[in-house]
Coordinates of C-alpha atoms and ligand atoms in Angstrom, one line a residue:
M1 CA 134.1 89.7 105.0
G2 CA 134.8 87.8 108.3
L3 CA 138.0 87.4 109.4
V4 CA 140.7 89.8 107.5
K5 CA 144.6 90.9 107.6
K6 CA 145.4 94.1 107.9
G7 CA 150.0 94.2 107.7
K8 CA 150.5 92.1 110.8
D9 CA 147.0 92.8 112.3
L10 CA 143.6 90.2 112.0
W11 CA 140.4 92.3 111.7
F12 CA 137.0 91.1 111.7
F13 CA 134.2 92.7 109.5
E14 CA 130.7 92.2 109.3
D15 CA 129.0 90.7 107.3
L16 CA 125.0 91.9 107.8
Y17 CA 125.3 94.4 104.8
S18 CA 126.6 94.2 101.3
D19 CA 127.6 98.0 101.4
T20 CA 128.2 99.1 104.8
T21 CA 130.3 97.4 107.2
Y22 CA 131.7 97.7 110.8
G23 CA 135.3 96.3 112.3
F24 CA 137.4 95.3 114.9
K25 CA 141.1 94.5 115.5
V26 CA 140.9 90.9 116.6
S27 CA 143.8 89.4 119.4
K28 CA 142.6 86.3 119.4
V29 CA 140.3 83.7 117.5
I30 CA 139.0 81.7 120.6
V31 CA 136.8 79.7 118.2
P32 CA 137.9 79.5 114.8
E33 CA 134.1 79.5 112.4
T34 CA 132.3 76.0 113.1
D35 CA 129.1 75.1 111.1
T36 CA 127.0 73.9 113.8
G37 CA 124.4 72.5 111.5
F38 CA 122.5 75.4 112.0
Q39 CA 124.4 78.7 111.4
K40 CA 128.7 79.4 111.2
L41 CA 129.7 80.0 115.0
M42 CA 132.9 82.1 115.6
I43 CA 134.3 83.6 119.0
L44 CA 136.5 86.0 119.0
E45 CA 139.3 88.1 121.5
T46 CA 139.8 92.0 121.2
D47 CA 141.4 94.3 123.1
R48 CA 138.6 96.7 123.3
F49 CA 135.3 94.7 123.5
G50 CA 136.5 91.8 125.5
R51 CA 135.6 88.1 123.6
V52 CA 132.7 88.3 120.5
L53 CA 130.2 85.9 119.9
I54 CA 129.5 86.1 116.0
L55 CA 127.1 84.2 113.9
D56 CA 126.9 83.8 110.2
G57 CA 128.7 86.8 110.5
I58 CA 126.3 89.0 112.0
V59 CA 128.0 90.2 115.8
Q60 CA 125.7 89.0 118.5
L61 CA 127.1 90.3 121.2
T62 CA 130.4 91.9 122.5
E63 CA 131.4 91.1 126.5
E64 CA 132.2 95.0 126.6
D65 CA 128.9 96.0 125.9
E66 CA 126.3 92.6 126.2
G67 CA 124.7 94.2 129.2
I68 CA 122.8 97.0 127.5
Y69 CA 120.9 94.7 125.2
H70 CA 120.5 91.6 127.4
E71 CA 119.5 94.4 130.0
W72 CA 116.6 96.2 128.2
I73 CA 115.4 93.3 126.5
A74 CA 114.9 91.5 130.0
H75 CA 114.2 94.5 132.3
W76 CA 111.8 96.5 130.3
P77 CA 108.9 93.8 130.0
L78 CA 109.2 92.2 133.8
F79 CA 109.0 95.7 134.7
A80 CA 106.0 97.0 132.5
L81 CA 103.7 93.9 134.3
Q82 CA 101.2 94.7 136.5
K83 CA 102.1 91.8 138.5
P84 CA 105.3 90.2 138.7
A85 CA 106.1 87.9 136.5
R86 CA 106.4 84.2 137.6
H87 CA 107.2 82.2 134.4
V88 CA 109.2 83.4 131.5
L89 CA 110.0 82.1 128.6
I90 CA 112.8 82.8 126.4
I91 CA 113.3 81.6 122.7
G92 CA 116.8 81.8 121.1
G93 CA 119.1 83.5 123.9
G94 CA 121.1 80.8 123.5
D95 CA 124.1 82.8 125.2
C96 CA 121.8 82.6 128.5
G97 CA 122.5 87.1 128.6
V98 CA 118.5 87.2 128.7
A99 CA 118.4 84.4 131.4
R100 CA 121.1 85.7 133.7
E101 CA 118.8 89.1 134.2
V102 CA 115.5 87.6 133.7
L103 CA 116.6 85.0 137.2
R104 CA 117.5 88.4 139.3
H105 CA 113.9 89.2 139.3
Q106 CA 112.9 87.4 142.7
S107 CA 109.3 86.4 141.6
V108 CA 110.3 84.4 138.8
Q109 CA 110.1 81.2 139.6
K110 CA 110.6 79.6 136.3
V111 CA 112.7 80.1 133.2
T112 CA 112.3 77.7 130.5
M113 CA 115.1 79.0 127.4
V114 CA 114.3 77.0 123.9
E115 CA 117.7 77.8 122.2
I116 CA 117.7 75.8 119.2
D117 CA 121.7 75.6 118.4
R118 CA 123.2 73.0 121.5
M119 CA 126.2 74.8 120.0
V120 CA 125.6 78.4 121.0
C121 CA 125.3 77.1 124.1
D122 CA 128.2 74.8 124.7
L123 CA 130.4 77.2 123.4
T124 CA 129.4 80.5 124.8
R125 CA 129.6 78.3 128.0
R126 CA 132.7 77.4 128.2
H127 CA 134.2 80.9 126.5
M128 CA 132.6 83.6 127.7
P129 CA 131.4 82.7 131.2
A130 CA 130.3 85.8 132.4
V131 CA 127.7 85.9 130.2
C132 CA 125.7 83.0 132.0
A133 CA 127.4 83.7 135.2
G134 CA 125.2 81.5 137.7
V135 CA 122.6 80.6 135.0
Y136 CA 123.1 77.0 134.9
E137 CA 123.1 76.8 138.8
D138 CA 120.3 78.1 139.0
P139 CA 117.5 75.6 139.7
R140 CA 114.7 78.0 138.1
F141 CA 116.1 77.7 135.1
K142 CA 115.8 75.1 132.8
L143 CA 117.0 74.6 129.0
I144 CA 115.3 72.8 126.4
V145 CA 117.2 72.0 123.2
G146 CA 115.0 72.3 120.1
D147 CA 112.5 74.2 117.7
G148 CA 111.0 77.7 120.2
A149 CA 108.0 77.5 117.1
E150 CA 107.4 74.0 118.5
V151 CA 108.0 74.1 121.9
I152 CA 105.8 77.0 122.2
R153 CA 102.6 75.0 120.8
R154 CA 102.5 73.3 124.1
M155 CA 102.6 76.4 126.9
K156 CA 98.8 77.9 126.0
G157 CA 98.7 80.6 128.6
K158 CA 101.4 79.4 131.2
C159 CA 104.0 82.8 130.3
D160 CA 103.9 86.0 131.6
V161 CA 106.7 87.1 129.4
I162 CA 108.3 85.7 126.5
V163 CA 111.6 87.1 125.2
I164 CA 112.7 86.5 121.6
D165 CA 116.5 86.6 121.5
S166 CA 116.9 85.5 117.9
T167 CA 119.0 86.3 115.5
D168 CA 118.1 88.6 112.2
P169 CA 114.8 86.9 110.4
I170 CA 117.6 85.3 107.8
G171 CA 118.7 81.7 108.1
P172 CA 117.3 79.5 111.2
A173 CA 115.2 82.6 113.0
Q174 CA 113.3 83.0 110.1
S175 CA 110.5 81.3 111.0
L176 CA 110.5 83.0 114.1
F177 CA 109.2 86.6 112.4
S178 CA 106.0 84.5 110.6
T179 CA 102.8 84.8 111.8
D180 CA 101.6 81.4 112.8
F181 CA 104.6 82.1 115.1
Y182 CA 103.5 85.2 116.4
Q183 CA 100.3 83.6 117.1
S184 CA 101.6 81.4 119.0
V185 CA 103.5 83.3 121.7
Y186 CA 100.2 85.3 121.8
D187 CA 98.4 81.7 122.8
A188 CA 101.2 80.9 125.3
L189 CA 100.8 84.1 127.3
T190 CA 99.2 84.1 130.5
D191 CA 96.2 87.5 130.1
G192 CA 98.3 90.6 131.1
G193 CA 101.3 88.8 129.5
I194 CA 104.0 90.8 127.2
T195 CA 106.3 89.5 124.2
I196 CA 109.3 91.0 123.3
H197 CA 111.7 90.5 120.2
Q198 CA 114.6 91.6 118.3
T199 CA 113.9 93.8 115.8
G200 CA 116.9 95.2 113.9
A201 CA 118.7 98.8 113.1
L202 CA 115.6 101.7 112.6
I203 CA 117.7 103.2 110.3
L204 CA 120.0 100.7 108.4
Q205 CA 117.3 97.8 108.7
P206 CA 114.2 100.1 107.8
F207 CA 111.7 97.3 106.9
E208 CA 112.3 94.9 110.0
A209 CA 110.5 96.6 112.8
P210 CA 107.6 97.8 110.8
G211 CA 107.5 94.4 109.3
S212 CA 107.2 93.0 113.1
W213 CA 105.0 95.7 114.0
R214 CA 102.5 94.9 111.4
Q215 CA 102.6 90.9 112.5
I216 CA 102.6 91.8 116.0
E217 CA 99.5 94.1 115.8
R218 CA 97.2 91.4 113.8
S219 CA 98.2 89.0 117.0
F220 CA 98.3 91.0 119.6
D221 CA 96.7 93.6 121.7
D222 CA 98.8 96.2 121.4
V223 CA 102.2 97.2 120.3
R224 CA 105.3 99.5 121.4
V225 CA 109.0 99.5 120.3
V226 CA 111.5 99.9 122.6
Q227 CA 114.6 101.5 121.3
F228 CA 118.4 101.9 122.3
A229 CA 121.4 101.9 121.1
N230 CA 124.6 99.9 121.9
I231 CA 128.0 99.1 119.8
S232 CA 127.7 95.7 119.1
Y233 CA 124.7 95.9 117.1
M234 CA 125.7 98.1 114.1
G235 CA 124.3 101.1 113.3
G236 CA 122.6 103.7 116.3
P237 CA 119.0 103.6 117.5
F238 CA 118.3 99.7 117.6
S239 CA 114.7 98.4 118.2
L240 CA 112.7 95.2 120.2
T241 CA 109.0 95.2 119.3
A242 CA 106.6 94.2 122.0
G243 CA 103.0 93.0 121.9
S244 CA 100.8 92.6 124.9
K245 CA 97.7 90.2 125.5
G246 CA 95.4 92.8 126.5
K247 CA 94.6 96.1 125.6
G248 CA 96.2 99.0 127.6
V249 CA 99.1 96.9 129.1
F250 CA 101.5 99.4 127.5
K251 CA 99.6 102.5 128.9
N252 CA 100.9 101.8 132.4
A253 CA 104.5 100.4 131.5
E254 CA 106.2 103.4 132.6
R255 CA 104.4 103.7 136.0
N256 CA 104.9 100.2 136.7
A257 CA 108.4 99.9 135.9
L258 CA 109.6 103.1 138.3
K259 CA 106.8 101.8 141.3
A260 CA 108.8 98.1 140.8
Y261 CA 112.5 99.0 140.2
P262 CA 113.1 100.5 143.4
K263 CA 111.9 97.1 145.2
A264 CA 113.4 94.5 143.0
G265 CA 116.6 94.8 145.3
F266 CA 119.0 94.6 142.4
K267 CA 121.0 97.7 140.3
T268 CA 121.1 97.8 136.4
S269 CA 124.2 98.7 134.4
W270 CA 121.8 100.1 131.4
Y271 CA 118.7 99.6 132.3
S272 CA 116.7 102.2 133.9
P273 CA 113.4 102.9 134.4
C274 CA 113.5 106.8 133.8
I275 CA 114.2 106.4 130.0
P276 CA 111.2 105.7 128.6
A277 CA 113.1 104.4 125.1
H278 CA 110.2 105.4 122.8
P279 CA 111.6 105.7 119.6
Y280 CA 112.5 108.7 117.7
P281 CA 109.1 110.4 116.7
E282 CA 110.0 109.8 112.8
F283 CA 110.3 106.0 113.3
Q284 CA 107.3 105.9 115.5
K285 CA 105.2 107.7 112.5
R286 CA 106.9 105.5 110.3
L287 CA 106.0 102.4 112.0
E288 CA 102.6 102.8 112.1
T289 CA 101.9 104.3 108.4
D290 CA 105.1 102.9 106.7
K291 CA 103.1 100.8 103.4
Y292 CA 104.4 98.5 100.8
G293 CA 104.2 101.2 98.0
E294 CA 101.7 103.9 96.6
E295 CA 100.5 103.8 92.8
I296 CA 98.9 106.5 90.1
V297 CA 97.0 104.9 87.8
M298 CA 96.3 107.8 84.9
D299 CA 93.6 107.5 82.0
I300 CA 94.9 109.9 79.3
E301 CA 93.5 110.4 75.6
L302 CA 95.9 111.0 72.6
P303 CA 96.3 113.1 70.7
S304 CA 95.0 112.0 67.5
R305 CA 98.0 113.1 64.8
S306 CA 100.3 111.2 66.2
L307 CA 100.3 107.8 68.5
P308 CA 103.2 106.9 70.0
D309 CA 105.4 104.1 68.7
A310 CA 106.7 101.5 70.9
K311 CA 110.3 103.5 71.3
K312 CA 108.4 106.5 72.1
V313 CA 106.3 104.3 74.7
G314 CA 109.6 103.0 76.1
R315 CA 111.2 106.2 76.2
W316 CA 108.5 106.8 78.6
A317 CA 108.8 104.2 81.1
L318 CA 112.0 105.0 81.6
Q319 CA 112.0 108.2 82.0
T320 CA 109.2 108.0 84.2
C321 CA 111.3 106.0 86.4
D322 CA 113.6 109.1 86.5
A323 CA 111.2 111.6 87.3
I324 CA 109.9 108.9 90.4
H325 CA 113.4 108.3 91.2
M326 CA 113.4 104.3 90.4
L327 CA 115.7 102.3 89.2
P328 CA 114.2 100.3 86.1
F329 CA 115.2 96.5 86.4
G330 CA 115.0 93.9 83.4
E331 CA 113.7 94.6 79.9
A332 CA 110.7 96.1 79.2
I333 CA 107.8 93.8 78.1
T334 CA 105.7 94.5 75.2
A335 CA 102.9 92.8 73.2
G336 CA 101.7 94.7 69.5
S337 CA 98.4 95.5 68.6
V338 CA 97.6 92.2 66.8
R339 CA 94.1 90.8 67.2
G340 CA 93.4 93.4 69.4
E341 CA 95.4 92.8 71.9
G342 CA 96.3 96.2 72.3
E343 CA 99.5 98.2 72.7
T344 CA 101.2 97.1 75.9
L345 CA 104.5 97.9 77.3
V346 CA 105.4 97.0 81.1
Q347 CA 108.9 97.9 82.8
Y348 CA 109.6 96.2 86.2
V349 CA 110.7 98.8 88.5
E350 CA 112.0 97.6 92.0
T351 CA 109.2 95.3 92.7
S352 CA 106.6 97.1 91.0
A353 CA 105.9 98.4 87.6
I354 CA 105.6 101.2 85.1
S355 CA 102.7 100.0 82.2
Y356 CA 101.5 101.2 79.0
R357 CA 98.5 99.9 77.8
R358 CA 96.7 101.8 74.2
Y359 CA 93.0 100.9 73.3
G360 CA 92.8 103.5 70.4
R361 CA 93.0 106.9 71.6
L362 CA 92.9 105.8 74.9
A363 CA 95.7 105.3 76.8
A364 CA 96.0 103.6 80.5
L365 CA 99.0 104.1 82.2
N366 CA 99.7 103.1 85.7
C367 CA 102.9 104.0 87.8
F368 CA 103.9 101.9 91.1
T369 CA 106.5 102.6 93.2
C370 CA 107.6 100.9 96.1
A371 CA 109.1 104.4 97.4
A372 CA 107.4 107.1 98.2
L373 CA 106.1 108.6 94.8
P374 CA 106.5 112.4 94.1
M375 CA 102.5 111.8 92.5
E376 CA 102.6 115.6 90.6
D377 CA 105.6 114.7 89.1
A378 CA 104.9 111.5 87.6
I379 CA 101.0 113.0 86.6
R380 CA 102.9 116.2 84.9
F381 CA 105.1 114.0 83.0
S382 CA 103.3 111.9 81.7
I383 CA 101.0 114.7 80.7
D384 CA 103.5 116.8 78.9
Y385 CA 105.2 113.6 77.6
F386 CA 102.2 112.3 75.4
K387 CA 101.0 116.4 74.5
T388 CA 97.7 115.4 76.3
Q389 CA 94.9 117.7 78.2
R390 CA 94.0 116.2 80.9
A391 CA 94.4 112.7 82.8
L392 CA 91.8 111.2 84.7
C393 CA 94.0 109.4 87.6
W394 CA 93.5 107.3 90.5
Y395 CA 95.9 107.4 93.5
L396 CA 96.0 104.0 95.6
P397 CA 97.8 103.6 99.1
R398 CA 99.2 100.2 98.2
G399 CA 99.8 97.8 101.0
S400 CA 98.9 99.8 103.8
F401 CA 98.0 97.5 106.2
A402 CA 95.3 99.8 107.1
D403 CA 91.5 98.8 107.7
I404 CA 89.5 99.3 104.7
R405 CA 88.1 102.7 105.7
K406 CA 91.5 103.9 106.0
A407 CA 91.8 102.5 102.6
R408 CA 89.0 104.2 101.7
N409 CA 89.7 107.5 102.8
N410 CA 93.3 107.3 101.7
T411 CA 92.0 106.6 98.0
K412 CA 92.1 109.3 96.0
I413 CA 90.1 110.2 92.3
F414 CA 90.4 113.2 90.3
A415 CA 91.6 114.9 87.4
Y416 CA 94.4 116.8 86.7
G417 CA 95.6 119.5 83.8
A418 CA 93.9 122.0 81.5
G419 CA 91.0 122.9 83.3
T420 CA 91.9 121.7 86.7
D421 CA 93.5 123.8 89.3
G422 CA 96.4 121.3 90.6
L423 CA 94.9 117.8 92.3
G424 CA 91.5 119.5 91.9
K425 CA 88.3 117.9 94.0
A426 CA 89.4 114.6 94.9
Y427 CA 86.6 111.5 95.5
R428 CA 86.3 108.4 97.0
P429 CA 86.0 105.4 96.1
R430 CA 82.4 104.0 96.8
L431 CA 83.0 100.9 99.8
I432 CA 80.8 97.9 99.7
D433 CA 79.9 94.1 100.7
S434 CA 82.5 92.1 99.4
A435 CA 79.4 90.1 98.0
D436 CA 77.9 93.1 96.4
A437 CA 81.1 92.9 94.3
F438 CA 80.9 89.0 93.7
A439 CA 77.0 88.9 93.2
R440 CA 75.4 88.5 89.5
D441 CA 73.7 91.4 89.4
F442 CA 76.5 94.0 90.2
P443 CA 76.1 97.4 88.6
F444 CA 79.4 97.9 88.0
F445 CA 79.7 95.7 84.5
R446 CA 76.1 96.7 83.5
S447 CA 76.5 100.4 84.0
G448 CA 78.3 100.3 80.3
I449 CA 80.9 102.8 81.8
A450 CA 84.0 100.7 82.0
P451 CA 84.6 99.5 78.4
Q452 CA 88.0 98.2 80.5
F453 CA 88.6 97.5 84.0
E454 CA 90.9 96.8 87.0
L455 CA 91.2 95.0 89.6
V456 CA 93.4 96.0 92.6
M457 CA 94.0 93.4 94.8
D458 CA 96.8 93.7 97.9
I459 CA 96.4 90.1 99.8
Y460 CA 97.7 89.6 103.1
D461 CA 99.5 87.1 105.6
C462 CA 99.8 85.0 102.6
D463 CA 101.6 81.6 102.3
Y464 CA 105.7 82.4 102.4
E465 CA 106.9 79.0 100.4
K466 CA 104.1 80.3 97.8
I467 CA 104.9 84.1 97.7
A468 CA 108.6 83.7 98.3
S469 CA 109.2 81.4 94.7
S470 CA 109.1 82.2 91.3
A471 CA 107.9 79.1 90.0
A472 CA 104.5 79.1 92.3
V473 CA 103.7 82.3 91.3
A474 CA 104.1 81.8 87.6
E475 CA 102.1 78.7 87.7
W476 CA 99.4 80.5 89.2
A477 CA 99.9 83.5 86.8
G478 CA 100.3 81.7 84.1
G479 CA 98.3 79.1 84.1
I480 CA 95.6 78.9 87.0
F481 CA 94.4 82.2 87.1
P482 CA 94.0 82.3 83.2
K483 CA 91.6 79.2 83.8
I484 CA 90.2 81.1 87.1
S485 CA 89.2 84.0 85.0
G486 CA 88.8 82.5 81.2
L487 CA 91.0 85.5 79.8
S488 CA 93.6 84.0 77.2
T489 CA 97.1 84.7 77.6
V490 CA 99.3 86.2 75.2
G491 CA 103.0 85.1 75.0
K492 CA 104.4 83.2 78.5
V493 CA 104.6 84.8 81.7
D494 CA 107.7 86.1 82.8
A495 CA 108.6 85.7 86.9
P496 CA 111.5 86.9 87.8
D497 CA 112.9 88.0 90.8
F498 CA 115.2 90.7 90.6
G499 CA 117.0 90.3 94.5
H500 CA 116.0 93.3 95.8
A501 CA 118.6 94.4 98.5
K502 CA 115.7 96.2 100.5
K503 CA 114.2 93.5 102.5
K504 CA 110.8 95.3 101.8
T505 CA 110.8 94.8 98.2
A506 CA 112.5 91.4 98.5
G507 CA 110.1 88.4 96.4
P508 CA 109.5 87.4 92.3
S509 CA 107.0 90.2 90.4
V510 CA 105.3 89.0 87.4
V511 CA 103.5 89.9 84.3
Q512 CA 101.4 87.5 82.0
L513 CA 99.8 89.4 79.1
F514 CA 96.1 88.4 77.8
K515 CA 94.1 89.4 75.1
G516 CA 93.0 92.8 75.9
G517 CA 94.5 93.1 79.4
S518 CA 97.2 91.9 81.7
N519 CA 97.9 90.6 85.2
I520 CA 100.8 92.5 86.9
S521 CA 101.8 91.6 90.1
H522 CA 104.5 91.6 93.0
Y523 CA 105.1 89.6 96.3
A524 CA 106.9 90.8 99.1
A525 CA 107.9 87.6 100.6
N526 CA 108.7 89.8 103.7
W527 CA 105.6 91.1 104.7
L528 CA 103.8 88.2 104.0
M529 CA 101.9 90.1 101.0
I530 CA 101.0 90.7 97.4
V531 CA 100.2 93.0 95.0
V532 CA 98.3 92.5 92.1
N533 CA 96.4 94.3 88.8
I534 CA 94.7 92.9 86.5
V535 CA 93.5 94.9 83.5
S536 CA 90.9 93.6 81.2
D537 CA 88.6 94.3 78.2
R538 CA 86.3 91.3 79.2
K539 CA 84.0 90.4 82.6
F540 CA 84.8 87.5 84.6
N541 CA 83.6 86.5 87.9
L542 CA 85.3 88.4 90.1
G543 CA 83.9 86.5 93.4
K544 CA 86.1 83.6 91.4
A545 CA 88.8 85.1 90.8
V546 CA 89.3 87.0 94.2
R547 CA 89.0 84.3 96.6
R548 CA 90.5 81.6 93.9
T549 CA 93.6 83.6 94.3
M550 CA 93.4 84.1 98.0
G551 CA 93.2 80.2 98.2
Y552 CA 96.1 80.0 96.7
F553 CA 98.4 82.3 97.9
K554 CA 96.7 81.0 101.3
G555 CA 96.1 85.1 102.0
R556 CA 94.0 85.5 105.1
Y557 CA 92.7 88.7 103.9
A558 CA 92.1 91.2 100.8
I559 CA 91.9 94.6 100.1
C560 CA 90.5 95.4 96.4
W561 CA 89.5 98.5 94.2
L562 CA 87.7 97.8 91.1
L563 CA 88.5 100.5 88.6
P564 CA 86.7 101.3 84.9
R565 CA 89.6 102.0 82.8
G566 CA 89.2 104.0 79.4
N567 CA 86.6 106.9 80.9
T568 CA 88.6 110.4 79.9
G569 CA 85.6 111.3 78.4
Q570 CA 83.3 110.8 81.5
P571 CA 82.1 113.4 84.4
L572 CA 84.7 112.8 87.2
K573 CA 81.8 112.4 89.3
K574 CA 80.7 109.4 87.5
V575 CA 83.8 107.8 87.5
A576 CA 83.8 108.3 91.1
D577 CA 80.6 106.8 91.1
N578 CA 81.6 103.6 89.4
T579 CA 85.0 103.2 91.7
Y580 CA 84.7 100.1 94.1
I581 CA 86.5 99.1 97.2
F582 CA 85.9 95.9 99.5
F583 CA 87.2 93.6 102.1
V584 CA 86.9 90.4 102.0
E585 CA 87.8 87.9 104.7
G586 CA 89.8 84.7 103.5
K587 CA 88.9 81.1 105.1
Ligands
AG3_601 N1 120.8 88.4 119.4 C1 120.4 89.5 118.1 C2 121.2 89.5 117.4 C3 121.1 91.0 116.5 C4 121.9 91.4 115.7 N2 121.3 91.9 114.7 C5 122.0 92.9 113.8 N3 123.3 93.7 114.3 N4 121.2 93.4 113.1 C6 121.5 88.6 120.1 C7 121.7 87.7 120.9 C8 122.1 87.8 122.2 N5 121.9 86.9 123.2

C-alpha cells in the first residue's frame, strides 16, 4: 500500500504481507521513493517514531526504536564470545546502526562493513545522522561498497563476529540466505567465532527462522535463536539466528555476557545480559522439529461389487482435502485404464498432492500435505469412503532434515481398520546402505512382494535456480527422468507453480504420468529441498535414477524410501521387511 491519503493526512502502510499490515501517520516525506538500482528507498518523518527508513515497502528502522534491534544484533554475539572480539564484519547494515554499537566495544580494532547499496549509506547518513553517529569518523571503521557474498570469500579465518544485517530474503538479500553463503561465513570466522543473522518475525514469518536454522545447522557447529520484540518489525517476537564455529560456544554465552558486560565501560538501553532472549518454548520446538510435510501412503482393497468411477474418485480427493484441512489447487489430473496405464487421479493441494491409482481391485492412495496431517482422520475417511475393511499404511515424515536414523524411527508401517486396534503395532523400515540398494542383486525386486513399488526421495541442499523454475523441473520430469528410468510417459508433463503465499511451500509442483505409474513431486525453493514420489510397476535402475536426479538438481544428500505397493494380502511384518530406507550422499 505504501503512502496513502486519509483525509488531509498522509499515512504509510507496510507492504511486507499480503493480508496484514501496520501503518503510521507521516508528517513529512524526507526522501520520496527512489529506485537505487538495487531496491526502492524512502525516508519518512513521523511525530511518533521520528524518521523511518523503508526499503521495498518494508520498514527497516525507526529512529525511536532502532536501538532495540541494533543493540541486540551487535551486543549479543560480542558479549557471548569467550575472548573479546577484534575484527567484526558486517554484511549489509548500510545505515550503520550495527557498526555504531559494535564500535562501542573497546576490544574491537577493526570493523568492516560490506553494503551493496551505496545510496542506503549516503541517504541515511545525510537524513538520519543520529543512527550512524561517530561511525564514519572512527578510524577503525571501513566501508566496502560491494556484494557481501563475494567479499566474504576473501576473508577466511579473519573475523571474530559476522553480523548479517540484511533485508528479508526477497530482493537483493536472497543470496545471503543460501547454503553457499552460510558456508563462506563459517569459513570467514575465527575458531570460537559467532555469526548472527536477522531471520524474521516468528509468528508472521513462520518459515524464515526454521529455514535459516536448518541452513545454519548444516554449516555451523551450533545454532541458537535470539528473540526480542520491537515496534519497527511488526508481529511481536522477532528472531536473530546465530551460528558458532566450534561446539559448545553458546553454552557459555550467558555466563560470558554477565562477566564481560560490567567491564565493557558503556551502558546499553535495550540490551542486557540479564535477559537470556531464548525463543518461546513453542518456537524452539518448532525450530528443531519442523518438517516440510507428512505423508500417509495407503493400499486398500476395493470391494469387488463396485469399482469407483472417475467422478467418485474425484470426490474422494476433494473430500480428503476437507478432512485434512487442505485447500485443493487447480484441476485434478486423470488417466483412464487404457493400455494398462491404470486409473490415476492426482489432485494438487498446497505444494503437495493427493493421489489415487487403481490396479485391478487394489487402490494405491497417497495423501501428502505440507501442514500437520491429521493422519487417523485421513485413513478413516478413505476406508469409509471406499467401503473397505482395512488399509495397509506407511507414514512418512517428509523433508524433516533429520538424520537417517531419526527418519527411520519416525517412519511407521501399520495396518488400520477391521481387526486392528487403532494404529495397532507399527513397524519401521529396514535401514540399508545406498550401495546395497543400488546393487544388482538387491532382493527388493526379487522378493516377488512388489507388483508395484514406490521410490520416495527427499533431496536436500539443491540448486535454487533449478528448483525454483517450472521449466527446469518440467524438463527433468517430462524428459530426463523417463529417459533415465526407461518408463514411458502418458500424456504431457504438468509443472504448475501455484505461487503459494507461504514461504515454506513456495515453488513448483510436477506430475508426469507413466505407463503403470507416475512421478509426483514438489519443489520447496526456500528450503532448497525437493520431495519426489515415483510409483512404477516396472523395475528400473535405482542407483541411476537417484544419482542422476540428485545430479540434475545438484542435491547434496537425500533420504530415500522404497515401498512395495499393492500388498494388501500380505502379513504386515512381511511388508515391513520389504520396506527400505537409505541415505545417499551427493557428489
Ligand atoms: N534490517 C532488517 C529488517 C527486517 C525487516 N523485516 C521484517 N520486518 N520482517 C534492518 C536494517 C537496520 N540496520
